mmCIF file of C-alpha atoms in Angstrom:
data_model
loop_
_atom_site.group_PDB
_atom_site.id
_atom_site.type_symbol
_atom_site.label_atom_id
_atom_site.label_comp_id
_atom_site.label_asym_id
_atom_site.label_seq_id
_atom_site.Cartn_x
_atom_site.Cartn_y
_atom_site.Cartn_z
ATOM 1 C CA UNK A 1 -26.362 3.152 -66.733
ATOM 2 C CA UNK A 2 -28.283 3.994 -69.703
ATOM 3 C CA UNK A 3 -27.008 6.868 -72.124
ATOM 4 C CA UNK A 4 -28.119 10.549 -71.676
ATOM 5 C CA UNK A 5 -30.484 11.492 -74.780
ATOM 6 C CA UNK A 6 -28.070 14.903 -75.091
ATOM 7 C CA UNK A 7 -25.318 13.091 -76.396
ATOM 8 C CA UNK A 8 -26.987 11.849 -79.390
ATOM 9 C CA UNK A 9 -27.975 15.139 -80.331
ATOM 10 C CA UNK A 10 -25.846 16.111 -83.591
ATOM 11 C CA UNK A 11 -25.683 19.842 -83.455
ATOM 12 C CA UNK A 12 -27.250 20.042 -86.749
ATOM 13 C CA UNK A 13 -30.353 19.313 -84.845
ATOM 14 C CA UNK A 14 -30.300 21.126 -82.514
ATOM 15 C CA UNK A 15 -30.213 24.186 -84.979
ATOM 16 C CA UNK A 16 -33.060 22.843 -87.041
ATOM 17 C CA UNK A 17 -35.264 22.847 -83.644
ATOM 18 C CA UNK A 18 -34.174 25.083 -81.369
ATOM 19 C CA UNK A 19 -36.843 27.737 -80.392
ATOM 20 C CA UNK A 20 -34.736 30.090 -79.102
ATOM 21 C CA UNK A 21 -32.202 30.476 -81.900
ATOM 22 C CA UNK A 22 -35.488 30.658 -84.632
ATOM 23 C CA UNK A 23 -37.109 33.603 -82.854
ATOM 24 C CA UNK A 24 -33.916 35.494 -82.227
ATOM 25 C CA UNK A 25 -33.169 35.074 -85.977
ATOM 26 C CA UNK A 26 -36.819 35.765 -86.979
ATOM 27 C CA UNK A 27 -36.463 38.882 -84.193
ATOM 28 C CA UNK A 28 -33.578 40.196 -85.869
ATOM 29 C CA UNK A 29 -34.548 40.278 -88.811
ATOM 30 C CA UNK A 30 -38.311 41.669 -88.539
ATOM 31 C CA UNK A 31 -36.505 44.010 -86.001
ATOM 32 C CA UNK A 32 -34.529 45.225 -89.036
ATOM 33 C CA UNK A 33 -37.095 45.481 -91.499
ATOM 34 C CA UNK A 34 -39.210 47.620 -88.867
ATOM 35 C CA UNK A 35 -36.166 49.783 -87.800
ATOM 36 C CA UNK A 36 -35.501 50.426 -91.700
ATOM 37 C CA UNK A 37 -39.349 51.560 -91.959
ATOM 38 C CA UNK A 38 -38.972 53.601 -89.425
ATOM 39 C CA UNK A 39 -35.385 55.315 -89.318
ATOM 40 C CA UNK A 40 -36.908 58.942 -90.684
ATOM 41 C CA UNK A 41 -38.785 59.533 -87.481
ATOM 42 C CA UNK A 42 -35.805 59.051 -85.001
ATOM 43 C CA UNK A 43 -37.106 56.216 -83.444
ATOM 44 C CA UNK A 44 -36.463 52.471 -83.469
ATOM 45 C CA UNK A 45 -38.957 49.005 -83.456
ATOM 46 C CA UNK A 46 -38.618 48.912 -79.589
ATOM 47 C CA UNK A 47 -39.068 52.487 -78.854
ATOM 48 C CA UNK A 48 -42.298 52.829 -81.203
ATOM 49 C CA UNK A 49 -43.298 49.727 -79.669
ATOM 50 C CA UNK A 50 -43.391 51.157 -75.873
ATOM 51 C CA UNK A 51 -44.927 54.534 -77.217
ATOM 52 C CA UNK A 52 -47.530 52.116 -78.697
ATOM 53 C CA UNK A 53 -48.242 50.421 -75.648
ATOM 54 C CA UNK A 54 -48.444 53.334 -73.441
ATOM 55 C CA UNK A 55 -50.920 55.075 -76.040
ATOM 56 C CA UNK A 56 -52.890 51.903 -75.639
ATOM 57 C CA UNK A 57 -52.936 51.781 -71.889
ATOM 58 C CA UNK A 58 -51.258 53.982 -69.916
ATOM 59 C CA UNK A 59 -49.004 52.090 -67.145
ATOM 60 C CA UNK A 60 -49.429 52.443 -63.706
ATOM 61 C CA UNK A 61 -45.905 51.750 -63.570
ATOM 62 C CA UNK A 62 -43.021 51.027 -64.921
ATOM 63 C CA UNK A 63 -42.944 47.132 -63.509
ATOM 64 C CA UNK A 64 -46.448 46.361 -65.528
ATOM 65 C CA UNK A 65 -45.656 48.031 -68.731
ATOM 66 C CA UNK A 66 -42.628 45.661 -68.464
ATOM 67 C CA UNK A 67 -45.055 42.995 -67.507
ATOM 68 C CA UNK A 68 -47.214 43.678 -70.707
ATOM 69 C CA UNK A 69 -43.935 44.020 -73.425
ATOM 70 C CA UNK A 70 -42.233 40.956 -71.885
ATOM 71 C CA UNK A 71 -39.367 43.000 -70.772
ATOM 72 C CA UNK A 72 -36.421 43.084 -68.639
ATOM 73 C CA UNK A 73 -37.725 46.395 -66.170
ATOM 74 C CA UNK A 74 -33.877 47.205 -66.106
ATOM 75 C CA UNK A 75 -33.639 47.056 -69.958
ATOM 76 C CA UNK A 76 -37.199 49.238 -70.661
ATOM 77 C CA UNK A 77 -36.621 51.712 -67.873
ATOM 78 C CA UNK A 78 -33.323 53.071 -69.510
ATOM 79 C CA UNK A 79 -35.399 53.332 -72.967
ATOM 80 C CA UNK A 80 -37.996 55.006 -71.276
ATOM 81 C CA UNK A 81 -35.593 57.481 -69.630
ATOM 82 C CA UNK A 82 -34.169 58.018 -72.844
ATOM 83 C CA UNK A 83 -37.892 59.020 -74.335
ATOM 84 C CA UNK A 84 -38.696 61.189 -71.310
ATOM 85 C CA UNK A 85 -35.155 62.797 -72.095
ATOM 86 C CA UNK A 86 -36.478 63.390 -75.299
ATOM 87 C CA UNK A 87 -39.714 64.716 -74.052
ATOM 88 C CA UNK A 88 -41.668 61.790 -75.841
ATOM 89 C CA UNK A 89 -43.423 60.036 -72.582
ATOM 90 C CA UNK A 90 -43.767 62.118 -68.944
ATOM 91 C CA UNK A 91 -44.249 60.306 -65.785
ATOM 92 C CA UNK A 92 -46.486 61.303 -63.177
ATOM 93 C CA UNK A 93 -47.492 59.668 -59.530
ATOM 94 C CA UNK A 94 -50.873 57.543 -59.839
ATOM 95 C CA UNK A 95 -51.414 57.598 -56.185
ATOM 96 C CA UNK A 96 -50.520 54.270 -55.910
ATOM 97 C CA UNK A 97 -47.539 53.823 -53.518
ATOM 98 C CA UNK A 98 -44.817 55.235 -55.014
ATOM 99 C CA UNK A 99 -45.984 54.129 -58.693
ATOM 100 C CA UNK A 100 -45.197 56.220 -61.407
ATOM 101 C CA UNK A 101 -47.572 56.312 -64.500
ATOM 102 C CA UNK A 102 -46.472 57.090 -68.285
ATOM 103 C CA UNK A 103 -48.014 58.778 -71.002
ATOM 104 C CA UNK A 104 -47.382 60.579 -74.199
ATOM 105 C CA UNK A 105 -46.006 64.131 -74.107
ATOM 106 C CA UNK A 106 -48.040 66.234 -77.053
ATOM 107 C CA UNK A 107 -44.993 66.321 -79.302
ATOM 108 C CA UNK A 108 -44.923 62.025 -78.284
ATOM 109 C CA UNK A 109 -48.202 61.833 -79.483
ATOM 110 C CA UNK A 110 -47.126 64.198 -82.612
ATOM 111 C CA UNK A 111 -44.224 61.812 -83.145
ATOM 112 C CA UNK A 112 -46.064 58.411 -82.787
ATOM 113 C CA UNK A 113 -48.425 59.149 -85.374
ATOM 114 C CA UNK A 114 -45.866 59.992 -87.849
ATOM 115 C CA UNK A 115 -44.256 56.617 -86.779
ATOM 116 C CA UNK A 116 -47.316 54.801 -87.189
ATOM 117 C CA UNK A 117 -47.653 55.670 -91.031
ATOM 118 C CA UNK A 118 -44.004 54.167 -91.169
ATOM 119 C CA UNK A 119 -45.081 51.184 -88.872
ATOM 120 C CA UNK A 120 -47.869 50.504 -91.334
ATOM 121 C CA UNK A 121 -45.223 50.311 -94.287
ATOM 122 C CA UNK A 122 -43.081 47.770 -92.163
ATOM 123 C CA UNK A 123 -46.329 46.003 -91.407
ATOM 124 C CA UNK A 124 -47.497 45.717 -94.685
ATOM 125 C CA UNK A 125 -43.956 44.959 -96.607
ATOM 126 C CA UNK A 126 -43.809 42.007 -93.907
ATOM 127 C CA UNK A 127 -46.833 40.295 -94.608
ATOM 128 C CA UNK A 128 -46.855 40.339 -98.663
ATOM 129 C CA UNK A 129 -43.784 38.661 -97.879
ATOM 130 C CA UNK A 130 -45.157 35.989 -95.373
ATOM 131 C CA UNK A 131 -48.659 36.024 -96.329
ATOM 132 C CA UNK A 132 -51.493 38.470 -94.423
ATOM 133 C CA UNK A 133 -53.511 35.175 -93.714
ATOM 134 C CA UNK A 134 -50.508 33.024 -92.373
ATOM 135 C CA UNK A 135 -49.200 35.920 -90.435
ATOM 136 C CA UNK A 136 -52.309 36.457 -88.807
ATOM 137 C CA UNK A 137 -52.066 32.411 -87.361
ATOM 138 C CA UNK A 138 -48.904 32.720 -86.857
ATOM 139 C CA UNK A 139 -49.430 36.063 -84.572
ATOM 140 C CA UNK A 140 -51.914 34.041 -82.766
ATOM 141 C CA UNK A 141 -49.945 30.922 -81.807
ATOM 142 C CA UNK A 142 -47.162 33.748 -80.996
ATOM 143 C CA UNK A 143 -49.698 35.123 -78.355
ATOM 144 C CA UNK A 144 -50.703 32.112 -77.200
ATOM 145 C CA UNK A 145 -46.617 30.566 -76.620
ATOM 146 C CA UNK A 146 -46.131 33.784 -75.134
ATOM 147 C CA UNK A 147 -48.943 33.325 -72.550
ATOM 148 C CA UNK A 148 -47.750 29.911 -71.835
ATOM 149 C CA UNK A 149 -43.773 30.748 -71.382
ATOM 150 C CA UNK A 150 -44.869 33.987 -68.842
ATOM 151 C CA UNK A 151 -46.811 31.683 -66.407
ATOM 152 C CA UNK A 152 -44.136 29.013 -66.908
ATOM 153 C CA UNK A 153 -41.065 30.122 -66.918
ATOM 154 C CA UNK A 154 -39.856 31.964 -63.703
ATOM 155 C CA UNK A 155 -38.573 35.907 -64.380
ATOM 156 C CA UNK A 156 -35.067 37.420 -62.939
ATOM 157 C CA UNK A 157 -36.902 38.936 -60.064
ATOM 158 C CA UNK A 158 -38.445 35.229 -58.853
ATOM 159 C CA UNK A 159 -34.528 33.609 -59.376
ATOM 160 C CA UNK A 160 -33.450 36.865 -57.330
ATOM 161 C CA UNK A 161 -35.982 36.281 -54.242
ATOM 162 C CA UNK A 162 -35.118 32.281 -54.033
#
């Protein structure tokens, strides 16, 4: 019997290539650059983030804006409790089953744009430090191993139904 490949790997190795542990690391950190940027307005890099993508397209429920983030539904529909607890995001029935849609509240609205001025700063202080140009490649091939990984990789809910 021939040896497995895995037990030549020398953990140093696997450190240097491991995708996983390199975007949690990079996600931390960003994370806490953005959540500095934006600590004045209340709200935190993942909350701004679902007010942004709501503003962008509202949701006909809760299952595609998790769909669209690349979130657990479990995980987003406690922060978006927490935001219609806040009076941030309402939910209304589309008229689709028993779909719920979101959207901005007036004082949401109100507070997103005060977050986005803060967003911006974050935004800008991270790309004079990577580079606008190499940021903007980098954002791309993001996208792109994103889109690969969601019609790859099976979610929670497909493990669940097997």
């Amino acid at each position: 019997m021939g040896q497995d490949k895995t037990d030549t790997l020398a953990p140093l190795e696997v450190g240097r290539h491991c995708a996983a542990l390199h975007s949690r690391v990079l996600s931390r950190l960003v994370t806490r650059l953005y959540n500095n940027k934006l600590a004045d307005t209340g709200l935190r890099i993942t909350q701004f983030s679902i007010l942004n993508a709501i503003k962008a397209q509202p949701p006909e429920s809760i299952f595609q804006l998790s769909e669209w983030l690349g979130m657990e539904r479990t995980s987003l529909q406690r922060t978006v409790d927490k935001l219609i607890e806040k009076g941030l995001v309402e939910s209304e029935p589309t008229g689709n089953k028993r779909s719920l849609g979101l959207s901005l509240t007036a004082d949401g609205e109100a507070l997103y744009q005060r977050a986005l001025i803060r967003w911006q700063e974050a935004q800008n202080a991270f790309e004079s430090l990577v580079g606008k140009e190499e940021w903007d490649n980098m954002a791309s091939q993001l996208h792109r191993f994103s889109t690969c990984l969601l019609y790859t990789s099976p979610s929670p809910r497909d493990k669940r139904q097997s």
